[in-house]
Amino acid sequence: MVTAGVAIIGCGLIGAKRAASLPLGSLKVACDLDAARAAALAARYGAASTTDWRAAIDDDRVGIVVVATTHDQLAPITAYAAGAGRHVIVEKPAARRAAELDAVAAAVERTGALVRIGFNHRYHRAFRAARKIVDAGTLGPLTHVRGRYGHGGRLGYEQEWRFDPEISGGGEAIDQGIHLIDLARWFLGDFQEPDGAMRRYFWDSAVEDNAFFLLRGSEGRVAQLHASWSEWKNTFSFELYGRSGKLEVTGLGGSYGVERLAHYAMSPALGPPETFIYEYPMADDSWDAEFAAFLEDIELGRTPDPTVADARAALTIVETLYRREGLYDHHP
């Protein structure tokens, strides 16, 4: 029987969101290199705190580990936790490079631990509804995706860890862009011909602040994606096209605007489509829904989706373009 106790490794913004999504009383250990930050999160939930992530994972009360660190630590910590037989939910992108996931896959194979990749956007209400519409066949054969995601950074942003490729593995492509890639793969499947451009339009830095993708898959399917750190008004838009209609998800709540799903159902006579609008002005529950799905994975012994292979595929697209552009040869 799986111990339900949870350790959170990384107590920043995302770690705090993860803590809030846990069943009451399940957080046992909060860990962060910043002892005060770990103690503050632990105190909020009646948990212990530590700066030693191995000790947190090895705690006998812990059966599930949430890894929400900087990118350079995601894969090593996940591999250790899975190797210790703990089930893990690890934040995207799960590693800096696809090869770093080899140790994770080996640990999973050895112990049977379950590892879920934290692509929480799949669990936003609008995307849960979109998935049902697609699975019902309402859109007909899917053809292409157009996605945009971005924010405008902040003063001093270039001094933060995301601009250090040794820590982050890259810029906006591996930050918000990888969410778009995952969503495109979730609906359209694998892409065999990644193309695009990585650009530094605003910050004079070692990483890109704008990432453009043109991804080609089977049956002529295409994804056109743009992720930007110079999107001065926060934006999220994901359009999914089929032969019989279109879905458009806009907004993610908060500064991105009200989450909204538009379904444009084409009539046999073409012309203006019948339009259905669904709005979700309530608080984002994607973190809660994602963790609930992980608990169900564990209970059923079900392979989590998205998998380590999904993270590897998304990272491979990003690093293929990094290498092709020759901008980040010094990256890990």
Rosetta silent file (secondary structure, phi, psi, omega in degrees, C-alpha in Angstrom):
SEQUENCE: MVTAGVAIIGCGLIGAKRAASLPLGSLKVACDLDAARAAALAARYGAASTTDWRAAIDDDRVGIVVVATTHDQLAPITAYAAGAGRHVIVEKPAARRAAELDAVAAAVERTGALVRIGFNHRYHRAFRAARKIVDAGTLGPLTHVRGRYGHGGRLGYEQEWRFDPEISGGGEAIDQGIHLIDLARWFLGDFQEPDGAMRRYFWDSAVEDNAFFLLRGSEGRVAQLHASWSEWKNTFSFELYGRSGKLEVTGLGGSYGVERLAHYAMSPALGPPETFIYEYPMADDSWDAEFAAFLEDIELGRTPDPTVADARAALTIVETLYRREGLYDHHP
SCORE:     score description
SCORE:     0.000 S_00000001
   1 L     0.000  135.666 -176.639    0.000    0.000    0.000 S_00000001
   2 L   -77.996  131.549  173.123    1.339    3.438   -0.986 S_00000001
   3 L   -68.588  130.080 -174.213    2.095    5.895    1.765 S_00000001
   4 L   -84.266   -7.960 -178.172   -0.006    8.974    1.053 S_00000001
   5 E   -64.186  145.309 -174.318    2.394   11.421    2.690 S_00000001
   6 E  -119.567  139.672  167.945    3.887   14.028    0.376 S_00000001
   7 E  -112.602  132.448  173.984    7.254   15.798    0.268 S_00000001
   8 E  -106.093  123.776  178.125    7.544   18.989   -1.760 S_00000001
   9 E  -105.697  109.515 -174.936   11.018   19.786   -3.034 S_00000001
  10 L   105.467  105.359 -171.849   11.145   23.467   -3.962 S_00000001
  11 L  -110.351   32.396  176.004    8.954   25.864   -2.002 S_00000001
  12 L   -81.437 -152.829 -177.015    8.709   28.790   -4.403 S_00000001
  13 H   -57.016  -48.592 -176.953    5.618   29.955   -6.278 S_00000001
  14 H   -72.448  -38.705  176.093    4.896   26.603   -7.936 S_00000001
  15 H   -59.304  -38.768  177.720    5.714   24.592   -4.827 S_00000001
  16 H   -66.664  -39.098  176.209    3.214   26.701   -2.908 S_00000001
  17 H   -63.187  -41.358  178.953    0.570   26.092   -5.593 S_00000001
  18 H   -64.172  -41.321  179.158    1.261   22.382   -5.376 S_00000001
  19 H   -60.235  -40.341 -179.292    0.949   22.428   -1.603 S_00000001
  20 H   -67.412  -19.550 -177.559   -2.449   24.100   -1.858 S_00000001
  21 L   -91.250   -4.661 -175.863   -3.647   21.323   -4.182 S_00000001
  22 L   -80.839  151.832  171.396   -2.844   18.469   -1.780 S_00000001
  23 L   -57.776  144.652 -176.814   -5.415   16.639    0.339 S_00000001
  24 L   -54.915  128.765  176.383   -5.622   18.136    3.814 S_00000001
  25 L    84.862   -0.432 -174.961   -2.889   16.837    6.104 S_00000001
  26 L   -85.540  -21.214  178.830   -0.928   15.019    3.404 S_00000001
  27 E   -73.713  119.737 -178.972    2.090   17.349    3.247 S_00000001
  28 E  -105.260  -34.614 -177.700    4.705   15.863    5.559 S_00000001
  29 E  -140.758  132.608  172.515    7.928   17.592    4.509 S_00000001
  30 E  -112.876  128.747 -175.177    8.668   20.887    2.779 S_00000001
  31 E  -127.839  134.613  175.768   12.192   21.219    1.405 S_00000001
  32 L  -157.690  149.934  175.921   14.033   24.192   -0.054 S_00000001
  33 L   -63.147  -26.784  174.526   17.620   25.427   -0.097 S_00000001
  34 L   -87.190  103.905 -174.342   16.217   28.558    1.521 S_00000001
  35 H   -59.174  -37.840 -178.881   15.502   27.315    5.046 S_00000001
  36 H   -66.611  -38.872  179.905   13.153   30.205    5.839 S_00000001
  37 H   -68.088  -40.896  176.815   11.070   29.560    2.744 S_00000001
  38 H   -62.857  -43.020 -179.176   10.815   25.849    3.536 S_00000001
  39 H   -64.913  -37.610 -178.958    9.843   26.607    7.138 S_00000001
  40 H   -65.603  -43.725  179.105    7.185   29.093    6.062 S_00000001
  41 H   -68.339  -41.608  179.564    5.473   26.613    3.743 S_00000001
  42 H   -60.569  -42.802 -178.605    5.771   23.801    6.280 S_00000001
  43 H   -62.262  -33.698 -178.827    4.226   25.940    9.033 S_00000001
  44 H   -64.616  -27.365 -174.365    1.231   26.690    6.837 S_00000001
  45 H  -122.298   12.637  177.760    0.382   22.975    6.604 S_00000001
  46 L    66.878   34.795 -178.161    1.736   21.552    9.850 S_00000001
  47 L  -108.226  170.999  172.502    4.640   19.805    8.136 S_00000001
  48 E   -84.930  161.421  177.560    8.352   19.423    8.866 S_00000001
  49 E  -130.053  154.451  179.302   10.925   21.437    6.948 S_00000001
  50 E  -158.791  162.885  172.297   14.440   20.746    5.729 S_00000001
  51 L  -105.628    1.559 -175.547   17.075   21.957    3.283 S_00000001
  52 L  -106.180  103.715 -174.570   18.170   18.374    2.469 S_00000001
  53 H   -68.999  -28.597  176.404   16.094   16.957   -0.398 S_00000001
  54 H   -66.512  -41.519  177.959   17.441   13.441    0.052 S_00000001
  55 H   -63.509  -38.137  178.796   16.335   13.436    3.688 S_00000001
  56 H   -62.834  -44.420 -179.435   12.885   14.666    2.632 S_00000001
  57 H   -67.284  -38.302 -175.923   12.527   11.859    0.090 S_00000001
  58 H   -79.500   -6.483  178.584   13.827    9.207    2.478 S_00000001
  59 L   -58.217  129.678 -175.578   11.385   10.170    5.238 S_00000001
  60 L   -62.547  -20.520 -179.750    9.335    7.064    6.072 S_00000001
  61 L   -80.677   -9.866 -171.251    6.099    9.070    6.010 S_00000001
  62 E   -98.622  126.734  174.201    6.608   10.041    2.384 S_00000001
  63 E  -119.112  -16.798 -177.679    5.235    8.017   -0.532 S_00000001
  64 E  -130.187  135.860  179.851    4.791   10.831   -3.064 S_00000001
  65 E  -121.009  131.278  173.396    7.311   13.502   -4.030 S_00000001
  66 E  -105.538  121.925 -178.123    6.536   16.778   -5.792 S_00000001
  67 E  -108.156  114.267 -175.319    9.602   18.258   -7.509 S_00000001
  68 L  -134.883   52.052 -175.890    9.274   21.990   -8.186 S_00000001
  69 L   -99.998 -174.455  168.787   12.863   23.202   -8.375 S_00000001
  70 L   -65.161  161.518 -170.095   14.907   25.048  -10.966 S_00000001
  71 H   -61.857  -32.844 -176.600   15.325   23.060  -14.185 S_00000001
  72 H   -66.860  -21.425 -177.852   18.832   21.790  -13.462 S_00000001
  73 H   -99.992   -9.656 -173.642   17.625   19.885  -10.389 S_00000001
  74 H   -60.308  -53.602 -176.115   14.394   18.400  -11.762 S_00000001
  75 H   -68.801  -45.888  179.690   15.788   15.225  -13.323 S_00000001
  76 H   -59.728  -41.486 -179.396   18.393   14.313  -10.654 S_00000001
  77 H   -69.332  -41.011  179.059   15.878   14.679   -7.821 S_00000001
  78 H   -63.288  -42.958  179.588   13.189   12.798   -9.725 S_00000001
  79 H   -62.130  -41.459  179.042   15.590    9.962  -10.530 S_00000001
  80 H   -64.544  -45.356 -178.098   16.597    9.663   -6.872 S_00000001
  81 H   -64.264  -46.002  178.876   12.992    9.708   -5.679 S_00000001
  82 H   -64.832  -36.476  177.150   11.818    7.137   -8.232 S_00000001
  83 H   -64.516  -26.661  177.155   14.869    5.030   -7.411 S_00000001
  84 L   -87.610    5.541  178.019   13.772    5.084   -3.771 S_00000001
  85 L    82.838   11.733  177.669   10.346    3.783   -4.821 S_00000001
  86 L   -87.374  142.302  172.332    8.548    7.098   -4.367 S_00000001
  87 E   -79.620  144.498 -170.160    5.929    8.187   -6.881 S_00000001
  88 E  -132.841  135.391  163.138    6.788   11.566   -8.377 S_00000001
  89 E  -113.570  118.697 -173.667    5.063   14.496  -10.005 S_00000001
  90 E  -115.965  134.018 -178.666    7.777   16.664  -11.514 S_00000001
  91 E   -61.751  148.683  171.764    7.246   20.131  -12.938 S_00000001
  92 L   -62.237  151.493    2.091    7.715   20.715  -16.631 S_00000001
  93 L   -85.489    5.606  177.827   10.049   20.619  -18.466 S_00000001
  94 L    78.721  -14.939  179.041   11.288   17.755  -16.201 S_00000001
  95 L  -171.834  172.649  173.740   14.902   18.289  -17.333 S_00000001
  96 L   -87.857  -30.093 -179.528   17.137   20.666  -19.266 S_00000001
  97 L  -141.618  154.615 -177.258   17.758   18.140  -22.031 S_00000001
  98 H   -58.831  -37.415 -176.815   16.101   14.908  -23.098 S_00000001
  99 H   -63.517  -25.310  178.846   19.159   12.821  -22.198 S_00000001
 100 H   -66.330  -16.821 -179.701   18.839   13.849  -18.549 S_00000001
 101 H   -83.510   -6.922  179.016   15.642   11.793  -18.436 S_00000001
 102 H   -58.733  -42.822 -178.874   17.534    8.539  -19.090 S_00000001
 103 H   -66.786  -33.877  177.017   18.249    8.160  -15.367 S_00000001
 104 H   -65.408  -49.095 -179.895   14.583    8.814  -14.555 S_00000001
 105 H   -60.328  -38.982  179.160   13.397    6.159  -17.012 S_00000001
 106 H   -65.085  -40.558  179.192   15.930    3.680  -15.623 S_00000001
 107 H   -65.836  -40.678  177.545   14.746    4.296  -12.049 S_00000001
 108 H   -61.887  -43.656  179.847   11.115    3.814  -13.083 S_00000001
 109 H   -63.377  -37.484 -175.688   12.008    0.556  -14.828 S_00000001
 110 H   -74.972  -40.370 -172.242   13.907   -0.675  -11.775 S_00000001
 111 H  -108.359  -18.062 -176.336   11.392    0.140   -9.032 S_00000001
 112 L    80.690    7.837  176.814    8.028    0.502  -10.770 S_00000001
 113 L   -62.592  150.298  178.240    7.540    3.988   -9.334 S_00000001
 114 L   -97.503  135.056  177.809    5.118    6.207  -11.230 S_00000001
 115 E  -125.508  122.670  177.065    6.316    9.544  -12.611 S_00000001
 116 E  -112.053  136.558  178.290    3.914   12.156  -13.926 S_00000001
 117 E   -89.221  131.818 -173.699    5.109   15.281  -15.759 S_00000001
 118 E   -80.394   62.821  170.227    3.505   18.481  -14.473 S_00000001
 119 L   -88.430   76.136 -170.766    2.016   19.857  -17.673 S_00000001
 120 H   -68.085  -16.368 -178.381   -0.892   21.293  -15.705 S_00000001
 121 H   -61.017  -27.494  175.888   -2.342   23.219  -18.658 S_00000001
 122 H   -58.789  -22.233 -173.188   -3.976   19.987  -19.798 S_00000001
 123 H  -102.875    4.726  170.475   -6.102   20.254  -16.657 S_00000001
 124 L   -62.857  146.787 -176.005   -7.482   23.758  -17.091 S_00000001
 125 H   -53.853  -42.770 -177.972  -11.258   23.584  -17.322 S_00000001
 126 H   -63.740  -37.671  179.526  -11.313   24.803  -20.923 S_00000001
 127 H   -75.585  -32.819  174.219   -8.844   22.127  -22.012 S_00000001
 128 H   -62.780  -41.032  177.791  -10.692   19.396  -20.151 S_00000001
 129 H   -67.621  -41.058  179.697  -13.831   20.435  -22.045 S_00000001
 130 H   -61.830  -41.054  179.665  -11.913   20.677  -25.341 S_00000001
 131 H   -59.761  -40.836  179.671  -10.543   17.169  -24.878 S_00000001
 132 H   -65.054  -40.648  179.761  -14.074   15.786  -24.493 S_00000001
 133 H   -64.125  -44.220  179.374  -15.243   17.552  -27.659 S_00000001
 134 H   -64.610  -45.648 -177.350  -12.289   16.224  -29.638 S_00000001
 135 H   -65.476  -25.754  177.328  -12.647   12.688  -28.284 S_00000001
 136 L   -76.622   -7.657  179.107  -16.342   12.703  -29.253 S_00000001
 137 L    81.584    9.524 -174.170  -15.280   13.262  -32.868 S_00000001
 138 L   -62.513  -33.054 -177.988  -17.216   16.509  -33.132 S_00000001
 139 L   -85.052   -5.898 -173.499  -14.427   18.358  -34.965 S_00000001
 140 L    72.417 -165.305  178.419  -13.833   15.569  -37.460 S_00000001
 141 L   -60.000  132.774  179.544  -10.233   14.794  -38.430 S_00000001
 142 E   -78.089  145.923 -175.507   -7.875   17.285  -36.805 S_00000001
 143 E  -119.390  -48.769 -175.846   -5.690   19.320  -39.136 S_00000001
 144 E  -159.928  167.690 -179.410   -3.623   21.975  -37.378 S_00000001
 145 E  -131.111  144.677  171.266   -2.988   24.082  -34.292 S_00000001
 146 E  -131.244  121.968 -175.561   -2.108   27.741  -33.806 S_00000001
 147 E  -133.218  143.986  175.525   -0.890   28.768  -30.352 S_00000001
 148 E  -136.565  139.526 -178.647    0.419   31.897  -28.649 S_00000001
 149 E  -152.254  129.399  178.292    1.638   32.268  -25.070 S_00000001
 150 E  -174.527  160.890  173.095    3.541   35.080  -23.467 S_00000001
 151 L  -139.314  174.949 -173.373    4.138   37.641  -20.777 S_00000001
 152 L  -102.724   19.136  179.494    6.165   40.831  -20.551 S_00000001
 153 L    62.467 -155.470  179.642    8.769   39.882  -17.999 S_00000001
 154 L  -164.035  165.843  177.922    9.613   42.388  -15.258 S_00000001
 155 L   -59.245  132.205 -179.007   12.363   44.746  -14.214 S_00000001
 156 L    80.844    4.857 -176.965   15.485   42.751  -13.438 S_00000001
 157 H   -56.369  -37.061 -177.036   14.102   39.638  -15.155 S_00000001
 158 H   -68.708   -9.318  177.091   17.416   39.120  -16.967 S_00000001
 159 H   -93.109   -4.496 -176.713   19.131   38.691  -13.578 S_00000001
 160 L   -86.630  168.868 -171.855   16.938   35.744  -12.614 S_00000001
 161 H   -63.260  -25.369 -178.231   17.796   32.053  -12.988 S_00000001
 162 H   -65.023  -20.529  179.702   15.785   31.550  -16.174 S_00000001
 163 H   -90.502    0.391  177.029   18.385   33.598  -18.048 S_00000001
 164 L  -101.378  105.503 -174.629   21.238   31.321  -16.949 S_00000001
 165 H   -62.617  -23.455  177.352   21.349   28.424  -19.451 S_00000001
 166 H   -67.490  -27.096  178.936   23.352   26.251  -17.060 S_00000001
 167 H   -95.188  -46.844 -171.951   20.365   26.310  -14.712 S_00000001
 168 H   -86.977  -28.985 -174.554   17.400   26.715  -17.064 S_00000001
 169 L    85.721   -9.719 -178.437   18.607   24.857  -20.149 S_00000001
 170 L   161.365 -171.365 -175.353   17.269   27.659  -22.339 S_00000001
 171 L  -104.032 -129.163 -172.298   14.870   30.563  -22.519 S_00000001
 172 H   -65.118  -26.843  178.058   11.225   31.032  -23.439 S_00000001
 173 H   -61.154  -41.897 -177.172   11.103   27.910  -25.609 S_00000001
 174 H   -89.014   -9.037  179.689   11.739   25.667  -22.608 S_00000001
 175 H   -90.361  -86.967  179.299    9.690   27.883  -20.280 S_00000001
 176 H   -85.536  -30.012 -178.120    6.240   28.647  -21.719 S_00000001
 177 H   -58.363  -34.936 -176.679    6.905   27.272  -25.193 S_00000001
 178 H   -69.154  -25.628  172.028    7.096   23.716  -23.933 S_00000001
 179 H   -63.496  -44.767  178.759    3.505   24.003  -22.625 S_00000001
 180 H   -62.429  -41.976  178.206    2.379   24.838  -26.174 S_00000001
 181 H   -61.076  -44.954 -179.741    4.376   21.933  -27.583 S_00000001
 182 H   -62.024  -44.153  179.566    2.839   19.531  -25.072 S_00000001
 183 H   -63.717  -41.457  178.256   -0.682   20.710  -25.841 S_00000001
 184 H   -62.771  -42.368  177.858   -0.081   20.433  -29.592 S_00000001
 185 H   -66.372  -36.452 -179.200    1.275   16.886  -29.169 S_00000001
 186 H   -59.500  -37.391 -177.965   -1.642   15.976  -26.882 S_00000001
 187 H   -94.326  -37.766 -172.110   -4.109   16.714  -29.659 S_00000001
 188 H  -104.900  -11.738 -178.346   -2.156   16.099  -32.865 S_00000001
 189 L    90.716 -167.284 -174.833    0.381   13.438  -31.892 S_00000001
 190 L   -69.858  154.801  174.930    4.115   13.380  -32.566 S_00000001
 191 E  -116.970  131.193 -176.387    5.929   15.814  -34.822 S_00000001
 192 E   -99.969  -17.599 -173.696    8.725   14.543  -37.049 S_00000001
 193 E  -128.259   76.846  179.478    9.934   17.772  -38.642 S_00000001
 194 E   -75.097  134.517  175.548   10.522   20.551  -36.095 S_00000001
 195 E  -139.819  168.671  178.906   11.424   23.932  -37.514 S_00000001
 196 E   154.181 -161.562 -178.449   11.387   27.458  -36.171 S_00000001
 197 E  -151.663  138.756  175.421   13.502   30.292  -34.855 S_00000001
 198 E  -109.716  124.092 -173.250   14.881   31.334  -31.464 S_00000001
 199 E  -131.288  149.314  173.539   15.309   35.091  -31.123 S_00000001
 200 L  -113.255   95.362 -175.511   16.579   37.673  -28.616 S_00000001
 201 L   -95.231  -25.391 -172.459   14.522   40.765  -29.341 S_00000001
 202 L  -120.458  -53.426 -177.110   14.578   42.564  -26.004 S_00000001
 203 L   -93.156  136.785  172.863   17.148   41.273  -23.526 S_00000001
 204 L   -84.356   91.193 -170.753   20.844   41.062  -24.357 S_00000001
 205 L  -144.984  177.843 -179.105   21.272   37.624  -22.840 S_00000001
 206 L   -83.690   -7.752 -177.299   22.424   34.064  -23.455 S_00000001
 207 L  -126.024  161.866 -177.592   18.892   32.751  -23.980 S_00000001
 208 L   -78.751  144.184  173.062   16.004   33.545  -26.323 S_00000001
 209 L  -103.206   -8.931  173.456   13.097   35.753  -25.276 S_00000001
 210 E  -135.623  135.429 -178.953   10.956   34.731  -28.251 S_00000001
 211 E  -129.281  126.825 -179.728   10.515   31.215  -29.644 S_00000001
 212 E  -117.005  132.391 -178.576    8.780   30.387  -32.915 S_00000001
 213 E  -126.509  138.396  167.267    7.877   26.820  -33.879 S_00000001
 214 E  -128.391  106.271 -171.588    6.591   25.239  -37.067 S_00000001
 215 E  -112.403  131.330 -179.058    6.032   21.563  -36.343 S_00000001
 216 E  -114.513  132.852  179.713    4.984   18.981  -38.936 S_00000001
 217 E  -122.525 -164.053 -178.723    3.415   15.656  -38.050 S_00000001
 218 H   -72.344  159.530  177.081    1.716   12.737  -39.742 S_00000001
 219 H    57.464   29.304  176.277   -1.216   13.147  -42.132 S_00000001
 220 H    75.477    8.161 -178.308   -0.130   16.706  -42.904 S_00000001
 221 L   -69.201  141.778 -175.556   -0.843   18.003  -39.402 S_00000001
 222 E  -136.620  142.235  171.664    0.932   21.233  -38.483 S_00000001
 223 E  -121.477  125.425  176.158    1.414   23.278  -35.287 S_00000001
 224 E  -111.706  113.736 -170.170    2.345   26.960  -35.519 S_00000001
 225 E  -129.608  145.350  176.638    3.418   28.194  -32.080 S_00000001
 226 E  -140.815  122.744  175.296    4.876   31.386  -30.622 S_00000001
 227 E  -117.389  136.697 -171.937    6.046   31.870  -27.033 S_00000001
 228 E  -142.406  136.379  168.235    7.258   35.291  -25.920 S_00000001
 229 L   -93.301    2.113  175.547    8.775   37.056  -22.928 S_00000001
 230 L  -118.068   33.796  172.961    8.108   40.354  -24.701 S_00000001
 231 L   -88.373   95.441 -165.083    4.332   39.934  -24.913 S_00000001
 232 L   -67.618  -23.384  168.813    3.607   43.207  -23.152 S_00000001
 233 L  -113.511  116.565 -175.843    0.010   42.281  -22.388 S_00000001
 234 L   -47.456  133.161 -172.028   -0.094   38.716  -21.045 S_00000001
 235 E  -139.296  137.935  167.178   -1.623   36.451  -23.678 S_00000001
 236 E  -139.812  127.280  177.617   -2.736   32.863  -24.067 S_00000001
 237 E  -148.537  129.679  179.049   -4.472   31.572  -27.179 S_00000001
 238 E  -137.446  113.761 -177.486   -4.703   28.012  -28.472 S_00000001
 239 E  -111.380  127.946 -177.446   -6.709   27.271  -31.610 S_00000001
 240 E  -119.081  121.298 -173.722   -7.408   23.691  -32.670 S_00000001
 241 E  -108.634  139.591  172.323   -8.772   23.089  -36.158 S_00000001
 242 E  -130.554  174.345  179.244  -10.673   20.139  -37.587 S_00000001
 243 L   -67.956  -21.334 -174.868  -12.482   19.476  -40.846 S_00000001
 244 L  -115.402    6.391 -179.385  -15.832   20.078  -39.134 S_00000001
 245 E   167.426 -174.666 -176.172  -15.074   22.894  -36.728 S_00000001
 246 E  -145.148  144.164  170.751  -12.653   24.745  -34.525 S_00000001
 247 E  -115.573  141.718  176.609  -11.941   25.131  -30.807 S_00000001
 248 E  -134.929  119.900  175.468  -10.275   28.192  -29.337 S_00000001
 249 E  -103.354  125.935  176.252   -9.041   28.442  -25.745 S_00000001
 250 E  -129.303  149.581  178.615   -8.134   31.928  -24.566 S_00000001
 251 L    73.231  149.926  174.967   -7.062   33.193  -21.158 S_00000001
 252 L  -129.993   14.553 -173.190   -5.828   31.210  -18.195 S_00000001
 253 L    87.251  171.468  177.687   -7.365   33.372  -15.498 S_00000001
 254 H    58.731 -135.353 -176.433   -5.601   36.113  -13.563 S_00000001
 255 H   -69.234  -12.379  178.630   -3.472   38.441  -15.673 S_00000001
 256 H   -87.482   -3.166  179.529   -4.116   36.292  -18.749 S_00000001
 257 L    92.444  167.549 -177.818   -7.821   37.096  -18.698 S_00000001
 258 L   -59.880  132.783  177.088  -10.907   34.983  -18.092 S_00000001
 259 E   -68.084  134.344 -171.433  -10.480   31.397  -19.258 S_00000001
 260 E  -147.952  139.754  173.787  -12.764   30.806  -22.219 S_00000001
 261 E  -120.934  124.844  174.562  -13.539   28.043  -24.709 S_00000001
 262 E  -111.135  131.395  177.230  -15.174   28.855  -28.045 S_00000001
 263 E  -115.717  115.189  178.659  -16.533   26.017  -30.198 S_00000001
 264 E  -104.200  107.661 -175.462  -17.190   26.936  -33.823 S_00000001
 265 E   -98.866  111.622 -177.482  -19.255   24.142  -35.405 S_00000001
 266 L   -72.613  139.354  176.503  -19.213   24.268  -39.201 S_00000001
 267 L   -89.842  158.217  178.795  -22.464   23.503  -41.012 S_00000001
 268 L   -57.311  -27.393 -179.360  -22.578   21.275  -44.118 S_00000001
 269 L   -86.464    4.605 -173.380  -23.417   24.401  -46.155 S_00000001
 270 L    59.596 -146.421 -175.405  -20.357   26.188  -44.754 S_00000001
 271 L    77.033 -168.550 -178.588  -20.998   29.875  -44.095 S_00000001
 272 L   -59.286  132.322 -177.925  -21.053   31.295  -40.556 S_00000001
 273 L   -79.563  157.620  169.070  -20.578   28.510  -37.989 S_00000001
 274 E   -73.521  132.102 -171.311  -22.824   27.784  -35.050 S_00000001
 275 E  -119.482  132.540  177.204  -20.908   29.156  -32.079 S_00000001
 276 E  -122.240  128.938 -177.965  -20.865   27.978  -28.473 S_00000001
 277 E  -116.606  129.962  177.249  -19.024   29.980  -25.810 S_00000001
 278 E  -123.413  127.361  179.601  -18.036   28.598  -22.409 S_00000001
 279 E  -117.517  145.901 -176.930  -16.458   30.851  -19.773 S_00000001
 280 E  -129.061   78.839 -176.291  -14.696   29.823  -16.577 S_00000001
 281 L   -79.134   -6.403 -178.429  -14.361   32.897  -14.361 S_00000001
 282 L   -74.692  172.087 -178.846  -13.766   30.840  -11.228 S_00000001
 283 L   -62.218  147.544  177.966  -10.353   30.161   -9.688 S_00000001
 284 L   -61.753  124.761  178.060   -7.949   27.887  -11.570 S_00000001
 285 L  -115.472   18.584 -176.330   -8.329   24.304  -10.344 S_00000001
 286 H   -62.850  -36.548 -179.919   -5.855   22.697  -12.750 S_00000001
 287 H   -64.625  -42.449  178.780   -3.375   21.921   -9.964 S_00000001
 288 H   -64.118  -46.408 -177.755   -6.075   20.171   -7.913 S_00000001
 289 H   -65.375  -37.801  179.965   -7.384   18.193  -10.892 S_00000001
 290 H   -66.373  -44.380 -179.602   -3.892   17.162  -11.942 S_00000001
 291 H   -68.348  -36.172  176.641   -2.937   15.900   -8.486 S_00000001
 292 H   -61.439  -39.113  177.535   -6.264   14.053   -8.169 S_00000001
 293 H   -64.930  -36.303  179.122   -5.483   12.302  -11.461 S_00000001
 294 H   -67.244  -41.511  176.169   -2.061   11.331  -10.092 S_00000001
 295 H   -60.832  -36.681  177.059   -3.612    9.826   -6.978 S_00000001
 296 H   -68.190  -39.391  174.581   -5.908    7.851   -9.271 S_00000001
 297 H   -53.994  -47.815 -176.724   -2.871    6.699  -11.285 S_00000001
 298 H   -65.456  -44.836 -178.859   -1.332    5.382   -8.090 S_00000001
 299 H   -62.059  -39.471 -176.029   -4.511    3.718   -6.867 S_00000001
 300 H   -91.369   -7.279 -174.352   -5.109    1.992  -10.205 S_00000001
 301 L    65.876   33.380 -174.368   -1.469    1.262  -10.993 S_00000001
 302 L   -94.901  138.947  176.295   -2.022    3.243  -14.196 S_00000001
 303 L   -63.285  123.934 -178.935    0.769    4.782  -16.249 S_00000001
 304 L   -63.190  150.035  175.674    0.530    8.544  -15.738 S_00000001
 305 L  -134.490  113.746   16.888   -0.238   10.743  -18.727 S_00000001
 306 L   -81.571  152.478 -174.478    1.776   12.809  -19.573 S_00000001
 307 L  -101.230  175.267  172.842    4.685   10.409  -19.282 S_00000001
 308 H   -59.478  -36.426  178.164    8.452   10.713  -19.141 S_00000001
 309 H   -63.156  -35.098  176.948    8.358    9.912  -22.868 S_00000001
 310 H   -65.482  -42.442  177.004    6.137   12.960  -23.441 S_00000001
 311 H   -62.651  -42.217  179.592    8.637   15.189  -21.665 S_00000001
 312 H   -61.204  -43.993 -178.440   11.454   13.657  -23.714 S_00000001
 313 H   -64.181  -42.405  179.744    9.583   14.297  -26.991 S_00000001
 314 H   -66.800  -42.881  178.837    8.844   17.927  -26.121 S_00000001
 315 H   -65.153  -35.841  179.568   12.419   18.571  -24.997 S_00000001
 316 H   -62.647  -38.899  176.527   13.780   16.946  -28.157 S_00000001
 317 H   -61.480  -47.650 -178.874   11.851   19.455  -30.268 S_00000001
 318 H   -61.618  -49.287 -174.762   13.263   22.367  -28.262 S_00000001
 319 H   -72.543  -25.918  173.894   16.858   21.176  -28.298 S_00000001
 320 H   -59.898  -43.546  179.425   16.702   20.293  -32.002 S_00000001
 321 H   -72.847  -37.005  175.736   15.998   23.947  -32.743 S_00000001
 322 H   -57.080  -47.717 -178.023   18.594   25.150  -30.231 S_00000001
 323 H   -68.186  -40.601 -178.541   21.253   23.068  -31.974 S_00000001
 324 H   -61.910  -38.234 -178.569   20.082   23.986  -35.476 S_00000001
 325 H   -78.859  -17.402  177.243   20.342   27.693  -34.697 S_00000001
 326 L    67.479   20.790 -176.006   23.792   27.230  -33.141 S_00000001
 327 L   -89.053  -23.164 -168.373   23.022   29.770  -30.450 S_00000001
 328 L  -127.776   41.695 -178.330   23.393   27.618  -27.365 S_00000001
 329 L   -62.809  -21.335 -179.424   26.322   25.301  -27.968 S_00000001
 330 L   -86.070   -2.120 -179.021   27.525   26.077  -24.432 S_00000001
 331 L   -69.461  158.571  177.972   24.305   24.828  -22.878 S_00000001
 332 L   -66.206    0.000    0.000   24.321   21.648  -20.812 S_00000001
